[in-house]
XYZ file of C-alpha atoms in Angstrom:
303
model
C 63.199 -98.710 -171.832
C 62.778 -98.639 -175.742
C 63.303 -95.635 -177.710
C 60.819 -94.462 -180.334
C 62.226 -94.077 -183.759
C 61.466 -90.690 -185.159
C 58.158 -89.976 -186.707
C 56.122 -87.495 -188.355
C 52.866 -85.889 -186.527
C 50.979 -84.645 -189.499
C 47.537 -86.475 -189.804
C 47.488 -86.868 -193.439
C 50.913 -88.735 -193.499
C 50.040 -90.833 -190.551
C 47.043 -92.026 -192.306
C 48.974 -92.823 -195.437
C 51.408 -94.907 -193.489
C 48.798 -96.865 -191.810
C 47.487 -97.637 -195.274
C 50.792 -98.459 -196.586
C 51.499 -100.848 -193.644
C 47.954 -102.821 -194.449
C 49.276 -103.455 -197.976
C 52.870 -103.582 -197.743
C 54.486 -105.156 -194.515
C 57.268 -103.234 -192.862
C 59.296 -106.429 -193.003
C 58.399 -107.087 -196.824
C 61.964 -107.276 -197.784
C 62.035 -110.558 -196.335
C 59.451 -112.131 -198.459
C 60.056 -113.413 -201.901
C 60.627 -111.287 -204.812
C 57.165 -112.326 -206.249
C 55.437 -111.602 -203.014
C 56.972 -108.149 -202.754
C 55.828 -107.359 -206.462
C 52.332 -108.497 -205.575
C 52.183 -106.400 -202.355
C 53.582 -103.378 -203.938
C 51.278 -103.843 -207.324
C 48.288 -103.907 -204.455
C 49.510 -100.737 -202.826
C 49.932 -98.851 -205.796
C 46.351 -99.806 -206.908
C 44.991 -98.638 -203.747
C 46.333 -95.051 -204.422
C 45.373 -95.006 -207.901
C 43.600 -91.753 -209.202
C 41.700 -91.083 -212.376
C 43.821 -89.387 -214.978
C 43.350 -85.708 -215.893
C 40.876 -84.860 -218.450
C 41.631 -85.344 -221.906
C 45.019 -87.223 -221.267
C 46.124 -89.554 -223.895
C 48.586 -92.270 -223.331
C 50.065 -95.309 -225.190
C 52.451 -98.000 -224.488
C 55.016 -98.915 -227.071
C 58.635 -100.265 -227.375
C 61.840 -98.258 -227.968
C 64.309 -100.732 -229.241
C 63.684 -103.579 -226.773
C 62.585 -101.308 -223.791
C 58.876 -101.044 -222.907
C 57.746 -97.305 -222.569
C 54.508 -95.316 -222.045
C 54.018 -91.917 -223.562
C 51.749 -89.305 -221.920
C 50.289 -86.380 -224.018
C 48.188 -84.043 -221.984
C 45.413 -82.012 -223.536
C 47.375 -78.652 -223.690
C 51.257 -78.976 -224.792
C 53.165 -75.966 -224.130
C 56.589 -77.022 -224.709
C 58.589 -79.215 -227.078
C 60.759 -80.486 -224.322
C 60.137 -84.188 -223.488
C 60.083 -85.319 -219.801
C 61.810 -88.710 -219.010
C 60.466 -90.545 -215.817
C 62.264 -93.219 -214.082
C 60.164 -95.036 -211.344
C 61.183 -96.042 -207.753
C 60.871 -99.160 -206.145
C 64.305 -100.297 -205.044
C 65.246 -101.516 -208.398
C 62.979 -104.566 -207.342
C 59.387 -103.626 -207.708
C 57.553 -101.023 -209.818
C 56.336 -100.694 -213.306
C 54.727 -98.560 -215.841
C 51.553 -99.080 -213.776
C 52.841 -98.278 -210.412
C 53.353 -94.543 -211.423
C 50.690 -94.196 -214.005
C 48.824 -91.472 -212.246
C 51.861 -89.590 -210.896
C 53.373 -89.383 -214.560
C 50.011 -88.229 -215.937
C 49.631 -85.438 -213.286
C 53.085 -84.325 -214.043
C 52.631 -84.145 -217.813
C 49.212 -82.317 -217.454
C 50.758 -79.836 -215.152
C 53.933 -79.193 -217.128
C 52.155 -79.097 -220.586
C 54.639 -81.499 -221.842
C 54.859 -85.019 -223.176
C 56.230 -87.476 -220.667
C 57.744 -90.785 -221.517
C 57.940 -93.289 -218.676
C 60.530 -96.049 -218.777
C 59.735 -99.879 -217.808
C 63.325 -100.648 -217.110
C 64.639 -104.108 -216.198
C 64.493 -105.047 -212.559
C 66.676 -107.022 -210.195
C 67.300 -109.743 -209.261
C 66.593 -111.092 -212.740
C 68.913 -108.233 -214.150
C 71.575 -106.994 -212.146
C 73.142 -103.589 -212.770
C 73.991 -101.920 -215.215
C 70.824 -103.231 -216.979
C 68.615 -100.420 -215.256
C 70.709 -97.324 -216.219
C 71.404 -99.019 -219.662
C 67.694 -99.144 -220.432
C 67.435 -95.599 -219.286
C 70.426 -94.296 -221.253
C 68.884 -95.984 -224.341
C 65.732 -94.114 -224.191
C 67.223 -90.883 -223.241
C 69.958 -90.884 -226.089
C 66.929 -91.725 -228.615
C 64.875 -88.750 -227.121
C 68.000 -86.530 -227.456
C 68.853 -87.634 -230.839
C 65.464 -86.449 -232.205
C 66.835 -82.815 -231.349
C 64.477 -82.948 -228.385
C 65.359 -81.227 -224.953
C 64.792 -83.592 -222.141
C 64.220 -83.190 -218.381
C 65.327 -86.298 -216.314
C 62.934 -87.075 -213.428
C 62.938 -89.840 -210.923
C 62.021 -90.908 -207.472
C 64.076 -92.979 -205.001
C 65.615 -95.743 -207.023
C 64.340 -93.918 -210.244
C 66.066 -90.763 -208.987
C 69.569 -92.595 -208.639
C 68.963 -93.531 -212.348
C 67.988 -90.029 -213.375
C 71.144 -88.694 -211.761
C 73.407 -91.254 -213.245
C 71.811 -90.504 -216.619
C 72.800 -86.802 -216.339
C 76.517 -87.879 -215.465
C 76.471 -90.446 -218.529
C 75.065 -87.792 -221.015
C 77.589 -85.050 -219.545
C 80.567 -87.629 -220.077
C 79.353 -88.630 -223.666
C 79.009 -84.942 -224.628
C 75.296 -85.458 -225.332
C 73.544 -81.971 -225.268
C 69.860 -81.256 -224.491
C 69.252 -82.399 -220.919
C 67.933 -79.125 -219.476
C 67.201 -80.301 -215.991
C 67.107 -83.095 -213.552
C 64.439 -83.721 -210.850
C 65.654 -85.916 -207.943
C 62.717 -86.738 -205.606
C 63.961 -88.480 -202.296
C 67.075 -89.897 -204.228
C 69.320 -92.779 -203.422
C 72.706 -91.629 -204.222
C 75.136 -94.008 -202.683
C 75.800 -92.553 -199.057
C 77.382 -93.990 -196.272
C 74.978 -96.372 -194.485
C 76.897 -95.775 -191.161
C 76.611 -92.230 -191.054
C 74.127 -89.237 -190.796
C 70.524 -89.822 -191.810
C 71.164 -93.550 -192.321
C 71.738 -93.747 -188.584
C 69.262 -91.084 -187.588
C 66.425 -92.468 -189.375
C 67.575 -96.075 -189.435
C 64.294 -97.156 -188.269
C 62.253 -94.501 -190.273
C 58.491 -95.426 -191.067
C 58.257 -96.360 -194.836
C 61.897 -97.153 -195.530
C 64.652 -98.343 -193.055
C 68.421 -98.430 -193.522
C 68.347 -102.195 -193.569
C 65.816 -102.037 -196.678
C 68.455 -99.638 -198.290
C 71.075 -102.223 -197.634
C 69.045 -104.983 -198.925
C 68.195 -103.231 -202.182
C 71.880 -102.387 -202.794
C 72.832 -105.980 -202.202
C 70.146 -107.181 -204.777
C 71.252 -104.685 -207.360
C 75.059 -105.545 -207.023
C 76.364 -102.330 -208.469
C 80.026 -101.974 -208.176
C 80.714 -99.704 -204.844
C 82.217 -96.462 -205.801
C 81.102 -96.454 -209.440
C 79.916 -92.834 -210.188
C 76.897 -93.958 -212.216
C 75.695 -96.265 -209.616
C 76.604 -93.913 -206.706
C 76.602 -90.457 -207.973
C 77.912 -89.004 -204.725
C 81.145 -90.821 -205.285
C 81.623 -88.736 -208.818
C 85.024 -87.221 -208.993
C 83.314 -84.033 -210.406
C 79.694 -82.822 -210.948
C 80.721 -79.721 -212.861
C 78.816 -79.112 -216.142
C 75.618 -81.104 -215.090
C 72.137 -79.695 -215.858
C 70.307 -77.548 -213.211
C 68.688 -79.689 -210.518
C 65.647 -79.768 -208.250
C 66.272 -81.903 -205.320
C 63.493 -82.906 -202.669
C 64.010 -84.856 -199.625
C 61.871 -86.300 -196.812
C 63.038 -85.411 -193.183
C 61.988 -88.883 -191.972
C 63.826 -90.854 -194.457
C 67.402 -92.722 -194.296
C 68.007 -91.281 -197.800
C 67.610 -87.721 -196.524
C 71.313 -86.915 -196.412
C 72.133 -88.164 -199.792
C 69.951 -85.371 -201.422
C 71.205 -82.852 -199.030
C 74.970 -83.826 -199.694
C 74.342 -83.792 -203.370
C 72.680 -80.581 -203.581
C 75.558 -79.049 -201.558
C 77.930 -80.468 -203.998
C 76.429 -79.438 -206.925
C 76.167 -75.979 -205.585
C 79.704 -75.980 -204.785
C 80.819 -77.078 -208.386
C 78.769 -74.383 -210.172
C 75.395 -76.268 -210.937
C 72.202 -74.416 -210.229
C 70.223 -76.194 -207.571
C 66.786 -75.962 -205.879
C 66.614 -77.706 -202.838
C 63.681 -78.901 -200.682
C 63.350 -80.683 -197.403
C 59.783 -81.690 -196.582
C 59.862 -81.716 -192.846
C 56.771 -83.938 -192.262
C 57.360 -86.198 -195.041
C 58.492 -89.829 -195.212
C 59.955 -92.019 -198.063
C 57.491 -92.439 -200.844
C 55.367 -89.493 -199.953
C 54.431 -88.827 -203.722
C 51.680 -91.391 -203.311
C 50.060 -89.187 -200.348
C 49.800 -86.057 -202.638
C 46.004 -86.321 -202.600
C 45.666 -86.790 -198.744
C 48.316 -85.031 -197.083
C 48.790 -81.308 -196.929
C 52.736 -81.689 -196.807
C 52.603 -83.935 -199.760
C 50.325 -81.764 -201.831
C 52.706 -78.811 -201.314
C 55.895 -81.065 -202.000
C 54.386 -82.467 -205.429
C 53.491 -79.029 -206.482
C 56.890 -77.730 -206.032
C 58.046 -80.727 -208.005
C 55.802 -80.086 -210.899
C 56.601 -76.287 -210.822
C 60.233 -77.092 -211.249
C 59.597 -79.547 -213.906
C 57.526 -77.004 -215.813
C 60.318 -74.485 -215.284
C 62.958 -76.717 -216.721
C 60.659 -77.636 -219.563
C 60.067 -74.205 -220.668
C 63.742 -73.134 -220.594
C-alpha cells in the first residue's frame, strides 16, 4: 500500500500546482539544462502580471553584472532593495521575477535593484555570491542603506551576503528578507525527510542543485546554517512553506538568529509549497504571505 506524500488542501494552491506541472514537469531536473531553462521561462511567463501603474524600470550593467532597476511612482525612502532571484542557481533571470520585483518596489515605496547573477553549471560557486556582493558593495559605497531580499536559492545568496557584509565591516545593511531559503541543512533529517516528496520541490531536487553548484561543504557563506556565529547580523524576516523540504532550514536559522541576539520575524505558511510567490494572485494563503513579505520589506526600508 503506497503512502501519499504530504500535500496542501487549499484550492488556490492546488490549482497553482496543477498549472506548474503542466509547464514544468516534476522530473525536470533529469532534462538538459537548456530544456530546464526553456520550461522555467515558459512557466514564469504563464504567471506574468502587468506592472503597477507608473512603474519605471531599466536594465543596465554594474561593472560586468547585468541588473534591472525599478522605480515606483512614489518613493518614500532612500533605502535600496536588492533582490536575488530563486531557481536553484540553475534557472531564473531578470525576467523570471520581473512582476514580483515591481510589486515589492511599489508596495515598499523604494527603488529596487534585481541582480542577474551567473548561473551554474556554466559558472560554479562562488560566482553567484561574488556577483551579488559586487552589487551590494557598490550600493553600500554610495552611502545607501540596503535591504537584502531573496527567494529559495536567492535567499541563500542574501543570507550569505549579510554574513559577508558583517565580516568585512560594511555598514548599511538594514534588513534581510529570506523567502523559503535554502541554507545548507542536513538532507537526511527533519523536513528533508518529512517533505522529501513534497509537491513543487523534492529533497532529490535540492541534492541535484547542490551538486550542480559545487559549493564547498561547510562553507558558511554557501551554507549559512554552518556559520560559527550569527551575532551582529541585520534583523531578519524569514518565511517558510510547510510543504517544503527547505522548511526546517528557515526554522533553524530563525531560531539561531534569535538565540544570538538578532531581531527576527518568522512566518510558516501552513498551506504553502515551495515557490508560492508565483501564486500570490490566485491563492489566499500566498496572497497573505506575500503581503507579509512586502510589509517586512517596507518596515526595514523605513528604518
